[in-house]
Amino acid sequence: AFLMPMPAVGELAPDFEVETDTGATLRLSDLRGQRVILYFYPQADTPGCTKQACNFRDSFHQFTERGVVVLGASPNTVAEQAAFKQKYNLPFTLLADPDHQLADQYGLWGTHQILYQGVQYETTGVRRSTLIIDPDGRVTYSQFGVDPANNTQEVLDLL
C-alpha cells in the first residue's frame, strides 16, 4: 500500500530536505526559479537503473542548455549513491533516501507489481517514476512506471 498519491500535475511538489551523494543537504525549495527533473529509481547499479542514469548522463548537456536541474533519487545510502555516480561518471546529483522518507512523501514507496524479463513479480520498494517541477515548485509532469530506456527522451520532448 502507498501512503499517499503521487503529486498530480498542477500541485506544489512536496518540499524535502535530503542528503546528496556528497553528504550535503539539498532542499527542493532552494531550487526555486529553476526547472527540476526529479526521477526515482529502485536500486543503484542495477541494469534498468544504470541504463536510465546513463541516458540522463548522455543527454545531460541538453538539460543544462535548458537550465534544468536533474536529480536522481533512490533508497540507497550516500556511499552507494557516490559509488554509482563515480562508476558511471554521472554529472547530476543523486539523492540518498535509505529510510524512504522522500519516496513516502511522493507516494512512491509501497508494494507493487513489476515486470522483469517477461515475468511479473510483486516487490516492495520505489516505483520507477519521473516528475518535472517548474520554477515555482509546481508539478508539470508526473509519471510512474516509466521505461528506463525511453524516459530521458520523453522528458526532453516535454521541456
PDB file of C-alpha atoms in Angstrom:
ATOM      1  CA  ALA A   1       0.000   0.000   0.000  1.00  0.00           C
ATOM      2  CA  PHE A   2       1.138   3.541  -0.735  1.00  0.00           C
ATOM      3  CA  LEU A   3       0.864   6.172   1.984  1.00  0.00           C
ATOM      4  CA  MET A   4      -0.313   8.935  -0.321  1.00  0.00           C
ATOM      5  CA  PRO A   5      -0.870   9.546  -4.024  1.00  0.00           C
ATOM      6  CA  MET A   6       1.927  10.778  -6.248  1.00  0.00           C
ATOM      7  CA  PRO A   7       1.779  14.592  -6.651  1.00  0.00           C
ATOM      8  CA  ALA A   8      -0.512  15.484  -9.534  1.00  0.00           C
ATOM      9  CA  VAL A   9       0.148  17.945 -12.336  1.00  0.00           C
ATOM     10  CA  GLY A  10      -0.603  21.451 -11.073  1.00  0.00           C
ATOM     11  CA  GLU A  11       0.125  20.650  -7.430  1.00  0.00           C
ATOM     12  CA  LEU A  12       3.054  22.051  -5.486  1.00  0.00           C
ATOM     13  CA  ALA A  13       5.790  19.441  -5.262  1.00  0.00           C
ATOM     14  CA  PRO A  14       6.321  18.482  -1.614  1.00  0.00           C
ATOM     15  CA  ASP A  15       9.394  20.242  -0.276  1.00  0.00           C
ATOM     16  CA  PHE A  16      12.079  17.957   1.070  1.00  0.00           C
ATOM     17  CA  GLU A  17      15.456  18.025   2.742  1.00  0.00           C
ATOM     18  CA  VAL A  18      17.666  15.073   1.822  1.00  0.00           C
ATOM     19  CA  GLU A  19      21.339  14.107   1.686  1.00  0.00           C
ATOM     20  CA  THR A  20      23.034  14.034  -1.701  1.00  0.00           C
ATOM     21  CA  ASP A  21      25.761  11.726  -2.995  1.00  0.00           C
ATOM     22  CA  THR A  22      28.333  14.068  -1.379  1.00  0.00           C
ATOM     23  CA  GLY A  23      26.611  14.020   2.025  1.00  0.00           C
ATOM     24  CA  ALA A  24      25.495  17.643   1.574  1.00  0.00           C
ATOM     25  CA  THR A  25      21.885  18.577   2.357  1.00  0.00           C
ATOM     26  CA  LEU A  26      19.642  19.605  -0.522  1.00  0.00           C
ATOM     27  CA  ARG A  27      16.247  21.262  -0.169  1.00  0.00           C
ATOM     28  CA  LEU A  28      13.856  21.351  -3.100  1.00  0.00           C
ATOM     29  CA  SER A  29      12.831  24.891  -2.099  1.00  0.00           C
ATOM     30  CA  ASP A  30      16.450  26.020  -2.665  1.00  0.00           C
ATOM     31  CA  LEU A  31      15.945  25.250  -6.374  1.00  0.00           C
ATOM     32  CA  ARG A  32      13.028  27.674  -6.858  1.00  0.00           C
ATOM     33  CA  GLY A  33      13.479  29.633 -10.063  1.00  0.00           C
ATOM     34  CA  GLN A  34      14.808  26.572 -11.905  1.00  0.00           C
ATOM     35  CA  ARG A  35      13.035  23.674 -13.564  1.00  0.00           C
ATOM     36  CA  VAL A  36      13.803  20.363 -11.881  1.00  0.00           C
ATOM     37  CA  ILE A  37      13.564  16.800 -13.118  1.00  0.00           C
ATOM     38  CA  LEU A  38      13.192  14.514 -10.129  1.00  0.00           C
ATOM     39  CA  TYR A  39      13.365  10.865 -11.016  1.00  0.00           C
ATOM     40  CA  PHE A  40      13.083   7.917  -8.641  1.00  0.00           C
ATOM     41  CA  TYR A  41      14.734   4.586  -9.306  1.00  0.00           C
ATOM     42  CA  PRO A  42      14.645   1.389  -7.237  1.00  0.00           C
ATOM     43  CA  GLN A  43      18.312   0.474  -6.806  1.00  0.00           C
ATOM     44  CA  ALA A  44      21.669   1.946  -7.852  1.00  0.00           C
ATOM     45  CA  ASP A  45      23.843  -0.089 -10.214  1.00  0.00           C
ATOM     46  CA  THR A  46      21.150  -2.496 -11.419  1.00  0.00           C
ATOM     47  CA  PRO A  47      20.536  -2.901 -15.171  1.00  0.00           C
ATOM     48  CA  GLY A  48      17.422  -0.733 -15.647  1.00  0.00           C
ATOM     49  CA  CYS A  49      18.584   1.955 -13.238  1.00  0.00           C
ATOM     50  CA  THR A  50      22.019   2.092 -14.837  1.00  0.00           C
ATOM     51  CA  LYS A  51      20.514   2.388 -18.340  1.00  0.00           C
ATOM     52  CA  GLN A  52      18.239   5.212 -17.186  1.00  0.00           C
ATOM     53  CA  ALA A  53      21.048   7.070 -15.382  1.00  0.00           C
ATOM     54  CA  CYS A  54      23.403   6.735 -18.360  1.00  0.00           C
ATOM     55  CA  ASN A  55      20.687   8.049 -20.703  1.00  0.00           C
ATOM     56  CA  PHE A  56      20.304  11.120 -18.478  1.00  0.00           C
ATOM     57  CA  ARG A  57      24.112  11.419 -18.460  1.00  0.00           C
ATOM     58  CA  ASP A  58      24.387  11.157 -22.236  1.00  0.00           C
ATOM     59  CA  SER A  59      21.715  13.834 -22.721  1.00  0.00           C
ATOM     60  CA  PHE A  60      22.852  15.976 -19.810  1.00  0.00           C
ATOM     61  CA  HIS A  61      24.053  18.887 -21.973  1.00  0.00           C
ATOM     62  CA  GLN A  62      20.522  19.168 -23.403  1.00  0.00           C
ATOM     63  CA  PHE A  63      19.146  19.611 -19.884  1.00  0.00           C
ATOM     64  CA  THR A  64      21.795  22.130 -18.819  1.00  0.00           C
ATOM     65  CA  GLU A  65      21.237  24.137 -22.028  1.00  0.00           C
ATOM     66  CA  ARG A  66      17.596  24.433 -20.951  1.00  0.00           C
ATOM     67  CA  GLY A  67      18.605  25.380 -17.409  1.00  0.00           C
ATOM     68  CA  VAL A  68      17.119  22.203 -15.959  1.00  0.00           C
ATOM     69  CA  VAL A  69      18.391  20.567 -12.757  1.00  0.00           C
ATOM     70  CA  VAL A  70      18.375  16.745 -12.861  1.00  0.00           C
ATOM     71  CA  LEU A  71      18.033  14.847  -9.563  1.00  0.00           C
ATOM     72  CA  GLY A  72      18.005  11.060  -9.238  1.00  0.00           C
ATOM     73  CA  ALA A  73      16.619   9.564  -6.000  1.00  0.00           C
ATOM     74  CA  SER A  74      16.706   6.014  -4.681  1.00  0.00           C
ATOM     75  CA  PRO A  75      16.682   4.236  -1.325  1.00  0.00           C
ATOM     76  CA  ASN A  76      20.458   3.857  -1.449  1.00  0.00           C
ATOM     77  CA  THR A  77      22.888   5.287   1.103  1.00  0.00           C
ATOM     78  CA  VAL A  78      25.106   8.310   0.479  1.00  0.00           C
ATOM     79  CA  ALA A  79      28.082   5.963  -0.046  1.00  0.00           C
ATOM     80  CA  GLU A  80      26.173   3.765  -2.528  1.00  0.00           C
ATOM     81  CA  GLN A  81      24.986   6.822  -4.470  1.00  0.00           C
ATOM     82  CA  ALA A  82      28.536   8.230  -4.536  1.00  0.00           C
ATOM     83  CA  ALA A  83      29.896   4.911  -5.864  1.00  0.00           C
ATOM     84  CA  PHE A  84      27.164   4.680  -8.543  1.00  0.00           C
ATOM     85  CA  LYS A  85      27.812   8.276  -9.611  1.00  0.00           C
ATOM     86  CA  GLN A  86      31.560   7.711  -9.859  1.00  0.00           C
ATOM     87  CA  LYS A  87      31.327   4.345 -11.637  1.00  0.00           C
ATOM     88  CA  TYR A  88      29.202   5.771 -14.467  1.00  0.00           C
ATOM     89  CA  ASN A  89      30.532   9.338 -14.396  1.00  0.00           C
ATOM     90  CA  LEU A  90      27.068  10.769 -13.732  1.00  0.00           C
ATOM     91  CA  PRO A  91      27.116  14.587 -13.981  1.00  0.00           C
ATOM     92  CA  PHE A  92      23.965  15.188 -11.915  1.00  0.00           C
ATOM     93  CA  THR A  93      23.111  14.961  -8.222  1.00  0.00           C
ATOM     94  CA  LEU A  94      21.866  11.726  -6.693  1.00  0.00           C
ATOM     95  CA  LEU A  95      19.690  11.818  -3.582  1.00  0.00           C
ATOM     96  CA  ALA A  96      20.151   9.244  -0.822  1.00  0.00           C
ATOM     97  CA  ASP A  97      16.822   8.100   0.631  1.00  0.00           C
ATOM     98  CA  PRO A  98      17.700   4.943   2.630  1.00  0.00           C
ATOM     99  CA  ASP A  99      14.765   5.299   5.034  1.00  0.00           C
ATOM    100  CA  HIS A 100      12.485   6.108   2.020  1.00  0.00           C
ATOM    101  CA  GLN A 101      11.094   9.284   3.617  1.00  0.00           C
ATOM    102  CA  LEU A 102      11.332  11.107   0.273  1.00  0.00           C
ATOM    103  CA  ALA A 103       9.691   8.235  -1.628  1.00  0.00           C
ATOM    104  CA  ASP A 104       6.926   8.135   1.013  1.00  0.00           C
ATOM    105  CA  GLN A 105       6.377  11.881   0.667  1.00  0.00           C
ATOM    106  CA  TYR A 106       5.931  11.448  -3.087  1.00  0.00           C
ATOM    107  CA  GLY A 107       3.662   8.405  -2.771  1.00  0.00           C
ATOM    108  CA  LEU A 108       6.197   6.138  -4.454  1.00  0.00           C
ATOM    109  CA  TRP A 109       7.114   3.585  -1.781  1.00  0.00           C
ATOM    110  CA  GLY A 110       4.962   0.515  -1.440  1.00  0.00           C
ATOM    111  CA  THR A 111       4.197  -2.974  -2.679  1.00  0.00           C
ATOM    112  CA  HIS A 112       3.582  -3.163  -6.406  1.00  0.00           C
ATOM    113  CA  GLN A 113       3.919  -5.415  -9.445  1.00  0.00           C
ATOM    114  CA  ILE A 114       6.940  -5.187 -11.710  1.00  0.00           C
ATOM    115  CA  LEU A 115       7.654  -6.950 -14.980  1.00  0.00           C
ATOM    116  CA  TYR A 116      11.215  -8.249 -15.237  1.00  0.00           C
ATOM    117  CA  GLN A 117      12.351 -10.261 -18.250  1.00  0.00           C
ATOM    118  CA  GLY A 118       8.749 -11.145 -19.046  1.00  0.00           C
ATOM    119  CA  VAL A 119       7.818 -12.295 -15.528  1.00  0.00           C
ATOM    120  CA  GLN A 120       5.502 -10.452 -13.105  1.00  0.00           C
ATOM    121  CA  TYR A 121       6.884 -10.027  -9.606  1.00  0.00           C
ATOM    122  CA  GLU A 122       5.485  -8.395  -6.505  1.00  0.00           C
ATOM    123  CA  THR A 123       8.032  -6.174  -4.821  1.00  0.00           C
ATOM    124  CA  THR A 124       8.137  -3.613  -2.061  1.00  0.00           C
ATOM    125  CA  GLY A 125      10.155  -0.515  -2.809  1.00  0.00           C
ATOM    126  CA  VAL A 126      10.230   2.553  -5.013  1.00  0.00           C
ATOM    127  CA  ARG A 127       8.155   2.765  -8.177  1.00  0.00           C
ATOM    128  CA  ARG A 128      10.335   3.998 -11.024  1.00  0.00           C
ATOM    129  CA  SER A 129       8.864   7.444 -11.600  1.00  0.00           C
ATOM    130  CA  THR A 130       9.679  10.861 -13.036  1.00  0.00           C
ATOM    131  CA  LEU A 131       8.403  14.335 -12.215  1.00  0.00           C
ATOM    132  CA  ILE A 132       9.086  17.698 -13.809  1.00  0.00           C
ATOM    133  CA  ILE A 133       8.796  20.616 -11.388  1.00  0.00           C
ATOM    134  CA  ASP A 134       8.519  24.179 -12.705  1.00  0.00           C
ATOM    135  CA  PRO A 135      10.429  27.215 -11.333  1.00  0.00           C
ATOM    136  CA  ASP A 136       7.518  27.979  -8.975  1.00  0.00           C
ATOM    137  CA  GLY A 137       7.706  24.472  -7.490  1.00  0.00           C
ATOM    138  CA  ARG A 138       4.617  23.113  -9.271  1.00  0.00           C
ATOM    139  CA  VAL A 139       4.477  19.676 -10.864  1.00  0.00           C
ATOM    140  CA  THR A 140       4.094  19.896 -14.655  1.00  0.00           C
ATOM    141  CA  TYR A 141       4.666  16.180 -15.388  1.00  0.00           C
ATOM    142  CA  SER A 142       4.129  13.221 -13.101  1.00  0.00           C
ATOM    143  CA  GLN A 143       4.518   9.681 -14.393  1.00  0.00           C
ATOM    144  CA  PHE A 144       5.134   6.398 -12.639  1.00  0.00           C
ATOM    145  CA  GLY A 145       6.198   3.136 -14.162  1.00  0.00           C
ATOM    146  CA  VAL A 146       8.432   4.897 -16.688  1.00  0.00           C
ATOM    147  CA  ASP A 147      10.521   2.899 -19.143  1.00  0.00           C
ATOM    148  CA  PRO A 148      14.186   3.395 -18.202  1.00  0.00           C
ATOM    149  CA  ALA A 149      15.248   3.116 -21.850  1.00  0.00           C
ATOM    150  CA  ASN A 150      12.922   5.833 -23.196  1.00  0.00           C
ATOM    151  CA  ASN A 151      12.316   8.101 -20.212  1.00  0.00           C
ATOM    152  CA  THR A 152      15.073  10.623 -20.954  1.00  0.00           C
ATOM    153  CA  GLN A 153      13.785  11.326 -24.476  1.00  0.00           C
ATOM    154  CA  GLU A 154      10.181  11.556 -23.236  1.00  0.00           C
ATOM    155  CA  VAL A 155      11.215  14.167 -20.701  1.00  0.00           C
ATOM    156  CA  LEU A 156      13.338  16.145 -23.183  1.00  0.00           C
ATOM    157  CA  ASP A 157      10.381  16.278 -25.565  1.00  0.00           C
ATOM    158  CA  LEU A 158       8.306  17.883 -22.803  1.00  0.00           C
ATOM    159  CA  LEU A 159      10.762  20.644 -21.905  1.00  0.00           C
TER     160      LEU A 159
END
